[in-house]
Amino acid sequence: MLVLHWIGKGGPPEVDGVSFSTEDSPSEAFQAVACHPSDLYLDVGHQSTPSAATVAPLVVFGDLDPRVRVHVDVWVQPGEQDSLEKIRGVVNRIWKRLNNRLCKAASDSTHIAVLALAYSRQTSLAPEFDPSDPTVARFPGLLGHSDLDIALQDLHAAGLMTRSATDTLPQCPQCEGSRALAREVCVFCGKATLEKSTIVHHYRCGYQGPEDDFEREGEDGWHCPKCHHELRHYGRDYDQSGNLFVCLSCNGDMTEPEVGFRCLDCGTDTRGDRMGFRRIWRYELTPNATMALTLLRDGKEDRILDLLRGGGRTPAEDGAIADDRPGPTSARTFKLELSLADGGDPTDLANGYEIVHSVLTKSMRDTDVISTELSDVTDGFVVTTTGGSTDFEALMRTIEGRVKDKLGEDRPIRIVAREVTTPDETPPIAIAQGGDAR
């Protein structure tokens, strides 16, 4: 039975194979939170949303609604077939990388929530444009968190996230919002009370002025206000040489007005050369972020500070010159793959996993990280060492010797170890504990 914690105001739907917990503090374990779309219509600038309070999977029952700005993991529409399997598949995939300790830490810390959300969903954090929010661009999965920009900058500075610029938005110098209206304003008084006219050039006498100067009340056609001749033929009598803007507030005239901004939130008017701008970034996890989450998962919160102090340097961006000060020794990641030899028994492979894991946990240091996922993704273990803290070649010799002692010289399993040199090669390290939706 799949258990969902219902956080909606209305009653939960009836779904075969799904049980809903409706208590404020549920007494039983649940695999996801659930609600109706209407429960997500919140002013997230002032109130938390369900997905902000936890990084547990979020399931929404109802018709798709563009007003929902929250990250939804599973959207179940009315009458949809196989909804149970749809929910279970997504929930299981997320919980392979979460556990209760991470969820608790994420609810208490914006920094951990950022990392846990990106890691558990295996996605980058990309902002979406939302005109209902003063910042215009926000991260759907992290709505309701305060000081989110500061947290993302902290994680980037710590080497836990890389970032790349995606856009640039104006920023009001008064309230720092980005909902600004761009307008052409008078270069003299700064007001947007401009009237546009075409400049007419009379060839005969050389007079130039706005087309209104050439009009006479009650008469058709144009007449030059200087020599009073009628302008009959374009290109022979006159031409139109550009535009003229006249300010209705100060009567100033200009050929090129300035660009000004009016903040739609606080009403401040700012000239273009005084307007601030802010960059919008897409954030990606680094291997060090995976290390930090694994340390947290394993209850080694005190070691995360060591990781942040020695987690590597932040790459230079936008062509900037990288800091050439000596940085900490970078981490090294190794992958140990176990496979069954011909004629071997599955129990031999299970014994091999147990032996290798025992050697790893006894030999590695506190700042090293070992994944414990045994699946078709890793087929073994992923080991990350910091600062060369572990002699990996000696460690492999120890593993080989222990396997021989336990399983014999003609051991029925193969062990292949190699260093992972690129982040893309690093397989996701799933969390062994947590709410498997079975």
Short mmCIF file of C-alpha atoms in Angstrom, two decimals:
data_model
loop_
_atom_site.label_atom_id
_atom_site.label_comp_id
_atom_site.label_asym_id
_atom_site.label_seq_id
_atom_site.Cartn_x
_atom_site.Cartn_y
_atom_site.Cartn_z
CA MET A 1 0.00 0.00 0.00
CA LEU A 2 1.34 3.41 -0.98
CA VAL A 3 0.96 5.97 1.84
CA LEU A 4 0.67 9.68 1.00
CA HIS A 5 0.49 12.48 3.56
CA TRP A 6 -2.48 14.67 2.56
CA ILE A 7 -1.82 18.38 3.14
CA GLY A 8 -4.76 19.76 1.17
CA LYS A 9 -7.73 21.63 2.64
CA GLY A 10 -10.29 19.42 0.92
CA GLY A 11 -10.60 15.67 1.26
CA PRO A 12 -8.23 13.34 -0.62
CA PRO A 13 -9.41 11.40 -3.70
CA GLU A 14 -10.03 7.68 -3.76
CA VAL A 15 -7.21 5.84 -5.53
CA ASP A 16 -6.85 2.06 -5.54
CA GLY A 17 -3.69 1.01 -3.74
CA VAL A 18 -3.16 4.42 -2.12
CA SER A 19 -3.75 5.28 1.54
CA PHE A 20 -3.86 8.89 2.70
CA SER A 21 -2.66 10.15 6.08
CA THR A 22 -4.58 13.28 7.03
CA GLU A 23 -3.10 13.96 10.48
CA ASP A 24 -1.16 17.19 11.05
CA SER A 25 1.68 15.10 12.45
CA PRO A 26 1.34 11.70 10.77
CA SER A 27 1.94 8.75 13.02
CA GLU A 28 2.87 6.41 10.17
CA ALA A 29 5.60 6.60 7.56
CA PHE A 30 4.58 8.14 4.25
CA GLN A 31 6.27 8.19 0.86
CA ALA A 32 5.06 11.55 -0.50
CA VAL A 33 2.94 14.60 0.26
CA ALA A 34 -0.22 15.18 -1.77
CA CYS A 35 -2.82 17.89 -2.37
CA HIS A 36 -5.14 19.51 -4.93
CA PRO A 37 -3.88 22.23 -7.32
CA SER A 38 -5.91 24.87 -5.46
CA ASP A 39 -3.81 24.25 -2.34
CA LEU A 40 -0.78 25.56 -4.21
CA TYR A 41 -2.26 28.99 -5.00
CA LEU A 42 -0.25 30.78 -2.35
CA ASP A 43 1.60 34.06 -2.23
CA VAL A 44 4.94 32.32 -1.93
CA GLY A 45 6.71 35.55 -1.15
CA HIS A 46 5.13 35.51 2.29
CA GLN A 47 4.05 31.92 2.92
CA SER A 48 5.70 28.55 2.68
CA THR A 49 4.49 26.00 0.20
CA PRO A 50 4.35 22.21 0.68
CA SER A 51 7.46 21.60 -1.41
CA ALA A 52 9.34 24.29 0.47
CA ALA A 53 8.75 22.64 3.84
CA THR A 54 10.29 19.37 2.66
CA VAL A 55 12.06 17.85 -0.31
CA ALA A 56 9.87 14.76 -0.16
CA PRO A 57 8.03 13.99 -3.43
CA LEU A 58 4.97 16.12 -4.15
CA VAL A 59 1.91 14.54 -5.81
CA VAL A 60 -0.94 16.74 -7.07
CA PHE A 61 -4.39 15.38 -7.95
CA GLY A 62 -6.40 17.48 -10.41
CA ASP A 63 -6.41 19.12 -13.82
CA LEU A 64 -3.19 20.73 -15.00
CA ASP A 65 -3.23 24.39 -14.03
CA PRO A 66 -0.71 26.99 -15.29
CA ARG A 67 -1.24 29.04 -12.12
CA VAL A 68 0.68 26.46 -10.10
CA ARG A 69 4.25 27.71 -9.75
CA VAL A 70 5.45 24.97 -7.41
CA HIS A 71 7.61 22.08 -8.58
CA VAL A 72 5.30 19.07 -8.87
CA ASP A 73 6.87 15.61 -9.12
CA VAL A 74 3.71 13.71 -10.12
CA TRP A 75 0.56 15.24 -11.55
CA VAL A 76 -2.40 12.84 -11.55
CA GLN A 77 -5.32 14.04 -13.68
CA PRO A 78 -8.91 12.86 -13.21
CA GLY A 79 -9.60 9.50 -14.82
CA GLU A 80 -5.94 8.84 -15.56
CA GLN A 81 -5.14 5.14 -15.92
CA ASP A 82 -2.35 3.38 -13.98
CA SER A 83 -2.00 6.32 -11.60
CA LEU A 84 -0.72 4.03 -8.83
CA GLU A 85 2.19 2.77 -10.93
CA LYS A 86 2.92 6.30 -12.14
CA ILE A 87 3.17 7.60 -8.57
CA ARG A 88 5.15 4.62 -7.32
CA GLY A 89 7.70 4.85 -10.13
CA VAL A 90 8.50 8.52 -9.53
CA VAL A 91 8.42 8.25 -5.75
CA ASN A 92 10.77 5.26 -5.70
CA ARG A 93 13.20 7.03 -8.01
CA ILE A 94 13.34 10.08 -5.73
CA TRP A 95 13.64 8.09 -2.49
CA LYS A 96 16.62 6.20 -3.86
CA ARG A 97 18.54 9.43 -3.21
CA LEU A 98 16.76 10.65 -0.09
CA ASN A 99 16.40 9.51 3.48
CA ASN A 100 14.63 10.90 6.54
CA ARG A 101 17.78 12.59 7.83
CA LEU A 102 18.17 14.55 4.61
CA CYS A 103 14.50 15.53 4.60
CA LYS A 104 14.74 16.79 8.18
CA ALA A 105 17.91 18.76 7.41
CA ALA A 106 16.30 20.24 4.29
CA SER A 107 13.31 21.50 6.27
CA ASP A 108 15.69 23.27 8.68
CA SER A 109 18.19 24.67 6.18
CA THR A 110 17.76 26.42 2.84
CA HIS A 111 21.29 25.38 1.87
CA ILE A 112 20.55 21.68 2.39
CA ALA A 113 17.14 22.01 0.69
CA VAL A 114 18.82 23.41 -2.43
CA LEU A 115 21.32 20.55 -2.60
CA ALA A 116 18.82 17.83 -1.70
CA LEU A 117 16.26 18.95 -4.26
CA ALA A 118 18.77 19.06 -7.13
CA TYR A 119 20.32 15.75 -6.06
CA SER A 120 17.14 13.78 -5.46
CA ARG A 121 15.56 14.94 -8.74
CA GLN A 122 18.88 14.65 -10.63
CA THR A 123 18.36 18.04 -12.21
CA SER A 124 19.91 21.45 -12.45
CA LEU A 125 18.24 24.39 -10.73
CA ALA A 126 17.00 26.67 -13.48
CA PRO A 127 14.84 29.74 -12.75
CA GLU A 128 11.50 30.27 -14.45
CA PHE A 129 9.96 33.64 -15.26
CA ASP A 130 6.96 34.55 -13.14
CA PRO A 131 5.50 38.08 -13.41
CA SER A 132 3.52 37.58 -10.20
CA ASP A 133 6.74 37.60 -8.18
CA PRO A 134 8.70 40.85 -7.56
CA THR A 135 11.95 39.12 -8.54
CA VAL A 136 10.35 37.95 -11.84
CA ALA A 137 12.60 34.86 -11.98
CA ARG A 138 12.39 32.23 -9.25
CA PHE A 139 13.11 28.55 -8.62
CA PRO A 140 9.86 26.50 -8.55
CA GLY A 141 11.25 23.77 -6.33
CA LEU A 142 12.41 26.19 -3.65
CA LEU A 143 9.46 28.53 -3.21
CA GLY A 144 8.89 29.86 0.27
CA HIS A 145 12.55 29.84 1.34
CA SER A 146 13.96 33.12 2.57
CA ASP A 147 17.40 34.35 1.49
CA LEU A 148 17.44 31.87 -1.39
CA ASP A 149 19.80 33.97 -3.53
CA ILE A 150 22.25 34.19 -0.63
CA ALA A 151 22.11 30.41 -0.12
CA LEU A 152 22.80 29.74 -3.80
CA GLN A 153 25.73 32.17 -3.76
CA ASP A 154 27.09 30.49 -0.62
CA LEU A 155 26.90 27.05 -2.24
CA HIS A 156 28.60 28.33 -5.36
CA ALA A 157 31.38 29.97 -3.34
CA ALA A 158 31.86 26.73 -1.39
CA GLY A 159 32.40 24.73 -4.57
CA LEU A 160 29.18 22.74 -4.14
CA MET A 161 27.44 24.22 -7.18
CA THR A 162 28.60 25.61 -10.50
CA ARG A 163 26.58 28.27 -12.28
CA SER A 164 26.08 29.71 -15.73
CA ALA A 165 24.34 32.98 -16.65
CA THR A 166 20.97 32.62 -18.39
CA ASP A 167 19.62 36.21 -18.43
CA THR A 168 19.93 39.74 -17.03
CA LEU A 169 17.07 41.64 -15.38
CA PRO A 170 16.73 45.24 -14.17
CA GLN A 171 16.81 45.78 -10.41
CA CYS A 172 15.14 48.70 -8.69
CA PRO A 173 17.65 50.58 -6.50
CA GLN A 174 14.90 51.26 -3.95
CA CYS A 175 13.20 47.88 -3.37
CA GLU A 176 15.50 45.57 -5.43
CA GLY A 177 12.53 44.19 -7.36
CA SER A 178 12.73 43.40 -11.07
CA ARG A 179 9.17 44.21 -12.15
CA ALA A 180 10.14 47.40 -13.97
CA LEU A 181 8.45 49.14 -16.89
CA ALA A 182 10.89 50.49 -19.48
CA ARG A 183 9.83 53.79 -21.09
CA GLU A 184 11.21 56.61 -23.22
CA VAL A 185 11.58 59.69 -21.02
CA CYS A 186 12.52 63.33 -21.44
CA VAL A 187 16.26 64.03 -21.28
CA PHE A 188 15.55 67.25 -19.36
CA CYS A 189 12.94 66.40 -16.72
CA GLY A 190 12.91 62.59 -16.83
CA LYS A 191 9.15 62.31 -17.32
CA ALA A 192 7.50 59.98 -19.82
CA THR A 193 5.13 62.66 -21.17
CA LEU A 194 6.56 62.68 -24.68
CA GLU A 195 4.82 63.39 -27.93
CA LYS A 196 6.41 62.07 -31.09
CA SER A 197 6.43 64.05 -34.34
CA THR A 198 8.14 63.76 -37.72
CA ILE A 199 10.76 66.37 -38.67
CA VAL A 200 10.02 68.02 -42.07
CA HIS A 201 12.82 69.68 -44.07
CA HIS A 202 11.75 72.32 -46.63
CA TYR A 203 14.33 72.45 -49.43
CA ARG A 204 13.43 75.97 -50.72
CA CYS A 205 14.28 77.90 -47.57
CA GLY A 206 15.99 75.20 -45.48
CA TYR A 207 13.51 75.33 -42.60
CA GLN A 208 13.25 72.18 -40.45
CA GLY A 209 10.61 71.55 -37.84
CA PRO A 210 7.89 69.19 -36.64
CA GLU A 211 5.12 68.45 -39.11
CA ASP A 212 2.66 70.31 -36.87
CA ASP A 213 4.49 73.57 -37.83
CA PHE A 214 3.52 73.03 -41.47
CA GLU A 215 -0.19 72.60 -40.81
CA ARG A 216 -2.69 75.51 -41.04
CA GLU A 217 -6.00 75.44 -39.34
CA GLY A 218 -8.84 74.98 -41.82
CA GLU A 219 -6.51 74.32 -44.79
CA ASP A 220 -5.40 71.08 -46.43
CA GLY A 221 -1.77 70.31 -47.24
CA TRP A 222 1.41 71.67 -45.69
CA HIS A 223 2.74 75.24 -45.81
CA CYS A 224 6.19 76.32 -44.69
CA PRO A 225 5.92 78.54 -41.56
CA LYS A 226 9.03 80.44 -42.66
CA CYS A 227 8.51 81.24 -46.37
CA HIS A 228 4.81 80.30 -46.54
CA HIS A 229 5.22 78.26 -49.72
CA GLU A 230 3.10 75.15 -50.10
CA LEU A 231 4.88 71.81 -49.94
CA ARG A 232 3.53 69.71 -52.77
CA HIS A 233 5.96 66.95 -53.72
CA TYR A 234 7.93 64.69 -51.34
CA GLY A 235 11.53 64.42 -52.45
CA ARG A 236 11.32 67.58 -54.59
CA ASP A 237 9.89 70.18 -52.20
CA TYR A 238 10.69 68.51 -48.89
CA ASP A 239 11.72 65.34 -47.10
CA GLN A 240 11.19 63.87 -43.65
CA SER A 241 14.56 63.70 -41.91
CA GLY A 242 13.72 61.94 -38.67
CA ASN A 243 11.66 62.14 -35.50
CA LEU A 244 11.30 64.86 -32.91
CA PHE A 245 10.07 64.28 -29.37
CA VAL A 246 8.43 67.10 -27.43
CA CYS A 247 7.91 66.84 -23.66
CA LEU A 248 4.43 67.94 -22.63
CA SER A 249 5.68 68.61 -19.08
CA CYS A 250 8.65 70.91 -19.66
CA ASN A 251 8.21 71.70 -23.40
CA GLY A 252 11.72 70.47 -24.11
CA ASP A 253 12.36 68.91 -27.51
CA MET A 254 14.85 66.25 -28.45
CA THR A 255 15.62 63.84 -31.28
CA GLU A 256 16.59 60.96 -28.96
CA PRO A 257 14.85 60.51 -25.59
CA GLU A 258 16.39 58.52 -22.76
CA VAL A 259 15.29 55.12 -21.46
CA GLY A 260 13.84 55.20 -17.97
CA PHE A 261 12.35 52.58 -15.66
CA ARG A 262 9.38 52.71 -13.32
CA CYS A 263 9.27 50.04 -10.61
CA LEU A 264 5.83 48.45 -10.59
CA ASP A 265 6.16 47.53 -6.92
CA CYS A 266 7.36 50.71 -5.19
CA GLY A 267 6.75 53.24 -7.98
CA THR A 268 10.33 54.55 -8.07
CA ASP A 269 11.38 56.21 -11.35
CA THR A 270 14.99 55.55 -12.32
CA ARG A 271 16.93 56.72 -15.33
CA GLY A 272 18.54 54.03 -17.43
CA ASP A 273 22.14 54.97 -16.56
CA ARG A 274 21.29 54.71 -12.85
CA MET A 275 19.34 51.46 -13.00
CA GLY A 276 20.84 48.38 -11.43
CA PHE A 277 20.85 44.98 -13.09
CA ARG A 278 21.18 41.44 -11.79
CA ARG A 279 22.18 38.24 -13.47
CA ILE A 280 20.01 35.15 -13.50
CA TRP A 281 21.91 31.90 -13.03
CA ARG A 282 21.38 28.20 -13.64
CA TYR A 283 22.98 26.06 -10.92
CA GLU A 284 24.46 22.56 -11.20
CA LEU A 285 25.65 20.21 -8.46
CA THR A 286 29.35 19.41 -8.22
CA PRO A 287 30.85 16.08 -7.05
CA ASN A 288 31.64 17.80 -3.75
CA ALA A 289 27.93 18.42 -3.26
CA THR A 290 27.31 14.69 -3.54
CA MET A 291 30.01 14.16 -0.92
CA ALA A 292 28.37 16.68 1.42
CA LEU A 293 24.95 15.05 1.09
CA THR A 294 26.40 11.60 1.69
CA LEU A 295 28.20 12.78 4.80
CA LEU A 296 24.94 14.25 6.04
CA ARG A 297 23.08 11.07 5.20
CA ASP A 298 25.59 9.06 7.19
CA GLY A 299 25.24 11.32 10.23
CA LYS A 300 28.64 13.03 9.81
CA GLU A 301 27.40 16.61 9.91
CA ASP A 302 30.55 17.71 11.71
CA ARG A 303 32.68 16.63 8.73
CA ILE A 304 30.82 18.84 6.25
CA LEU A 305 32.75 21.90 7.44
CA ASP A 306 36.00 20.07 6.63
CA LEU A 307 34.65 19.42 3.16
CA LEU A 308 33.75 23.07 2.64
CA ARG A 309 37.23 24.14 3.70
CA GLY A 310 38.88 21.73 1.29
CA GLY A 311 36.26 21.29 -1.38
CA GLY A 312 38.13 22.72 -4.35
CA ARG A 313 38.15 26.06 -6.09
CA THR A 314 35.22 27.63 -7.92
CA PRO A 315 35.71 27.75 -11.72
CA ALA A 316 36.14 31.17 -13.29
CA GLU A 317 33.10 32.44 -15.18
CA ASP A 318 32.41 34.77 -18.09
CA GLY A 319 36.03 34.80 -19.17
CA ALA A 320 37.23 36.12 -15.81
CA ILE A 321 40.75 35.27 -14.73
CA ALA A 322 40.70 32.49 -12.17
CA ASP A 323 42.19 33.07 -8.76
CA ASP A 324 45.72 31.71 -8.94
CA ARG A 325 46.16 31.30 -5.22
CA PRO A 326 46.95 27.70 -4.23
CA GLY A 327 43.74 25.83 -3.55
CA PRO A 328 43.06 22.69 -1.53
CA THR A 329 43.81 19.28 -2.94
CA SER A 330 40.90 18.14 -5.05
CA ALA A 331 38.90 15.04 -4.35
CA ARG A 332 39.39 11.79 -6.27
CA THR A 333 36.54 9.44 -7.08
CA PHE A 334 36.86 5.72 -7.78
CA LYS A 335 34.32 3.19 -8.96
CA LEU A 336 34.47 -0.44 -7.82
CA GLU A 337 32.41 -2.73 -10.04
CA LEU A 338 31.61 -6.27 -8.92
CA SER A 339 30.34 -8.94 -11.28
CA LEU A 340 29.68 -12.66 -11.08
CA ALA A 341 32.09 -14.99 -12.90
CA ASP A 342 30.89 -17.87 -15.03
CA GLY A 343 29.46 -20.62 -12.88
CA GLY A 344 29.20 -18.38 -9.84
CA ASP A 345 26.23 -18.30 -7.52
CA PRO A 346 24.32 -15.11 -6.64
CA THR A 347 25.14 -15.74 -2.98
CA ASP A 348 28.85 -15.45 -3.87
CA LEU A 349 28.22 -11.98 -5.29
CA ALA A 350 26.29 -10.99 -2.18
CA ASN A 351 29.19 -12.23 -0.02
CA GLY A 352 31.60 -10.26 -2.18
CA TYR A 353 29.58 -7.06 -1.63
CA GLU A 354 29.66 -7.64 2.11
CA ILE A 355 33.41 -8.25 2.17
CA VAL A 356 34.26 -5.21 0.06
CA HIS A 357 31.97 -2.96 2.07
CA SER A 358 33.51 -4.17 5.33
CA VAL A 359 37.02 -3.40 4.10
CA LEU A 360 36.00 0.02 2.82
CA THR A 361 34.27 1.14 6.01
CA LYS A 362 37.24 0.06 8.15
CA SER A 363 39.91 1.53 5.89
CA MET A 364 38.50 4.87 4.78
CA ARG A 365 38.80 8.05 6.77
CA ASP A 366 35.94 10.15 8.08
CA THR A 367 36.28 12.69 5.28
CA ASP A 368 36.06 9.99 2.60
CA VAL A 369 32.71 8.98 1.21
CA ILE A 370 31.41 5.54 0.26
CA SER A 371 28.17 4.95 -1.59
CA THR A 372 26.19 1.94 -0.45
CA GLU A 373 23.94 1.56 -3.46
CA LEU A 374 24.14 -1.93 -4.93
CA SER A 375 22.12 -1.70 -8.12
CA ASP A 376 22.28 -1.87 -11.87
CA VAL A 377 23.40 1.77 -11.82
CA THR A 378 26.70 1.25 -10.01
CA ASP A 379 27.09 -2.56 -9.81
CA GLY A 380 29.21 -1.95 -6.77
CA PHE A 381 30.55 1.07 -4.91
CA VAL A 382 31.56 4.65 -5.57
CA VAL A 383 34.36 5.87 -3.32
CA THR A 384 35.48 9.51 -3.03
CA THR A 385 38.66 10.43 -1.18
CA THR A 386 39.68 13.96 -0.22
CA GLY A 387 43.20 15.33 -0.21
CA GLY A 388 44.73 11.96 -1.03
CA SER A 389 43.65 10.74 2.39
CA THR A 390 43.55 7.11 1.26
CA ASP A 391 46.14 5.07 -0.63
CA PHE A 392 43.68 3.54 -3.06
CA GLU A 393 46.14 1.08 -4.60
CA ALA A 394 46.96 -0.35 -1.18
CA LEU A 395 43.26 -0.47 -0.39
CA MET A 396 42.59 -2.58 -3.49
CA ARG A 397 45.33 -5.01 -2.50
CA THR A 398 43.66 -5.38 0.88
CA ILE A 399 40.28 -6.03 -0.77
CA GLU A 400 41.75 -8.64 -3.12
CA GLY A 401 43.44 -10.43 -0.24
CA ARG A 402 40.31 -10.44 1.91
CA VAL A 403 38.17 -11.80 -0.94
CA LYS A 404 40.67 -14.59 -1.55
CA ASP A 405 40.68 -15.49 2.16
CA LYS A 406 36.90 -15.61 2.36
CA LEU A 407 35.93 -17.02 -1.04
CA GLY A 408 39.03 -18.92 -2.09
CA GLU A 409 41.69 -18.47 -4.79
CA ASP A 410 39.24 -19.32 -7.56
CA ARG A 411 36.78 -16.73 -6.30
CA PRO A 412 33.61 -16.62 -8.41
CA ILE A 413 33.45 -12.80 -8.65
CA ARG A 414 35.40 -10.16 -10.52
CA ILE A 415 36.34 -6.76 -9.07
CA VAL A 416 37.29 -3.91 -11.40
CA ALA A 417 38.40 -0.56 -10.00
CA ARG A 418 38.94 2.62 -11.99
CA GLU A 419 39.19 6.32 -11.29
CA VAL A 420 36.29 8.52 -12.41
CA THR A 421 37.82 11.53 -14.14
CA THR A 422 34.75 13.52 -15.22
CA PRO A 423 31.65 14.52 -13.20
CA ASP A 424 29.35 13.02 -15.84
CA GLU A 425 30.87 9.61 -15.19
CA THR A 426 30.00 9.72 -11.52
CA PRO A 427 26.86 7.61 -11.06
CA PRO A 428 24.21 8.85 -8.65
CA ILE A 429 24.78 7.64 -5.10
CA ALA A 430 21.44 6.45 -3.86
CA ILE A 431 20.43 6.55 -0.23
CA ALA A 432 20.04 3.16 1.32
CA GLN A 433 17.54 4.29 3.94
CA GLY A 434 14.22 5.99 3.29
CA GLY A 435 10.67 5.45 2.13
CA ASP A 436 10.71 2.94 -0.66
CA ALA A 437 7.20 3.05 -2.10
CA ARG A 438 6.38 -0.59 -2.23
#
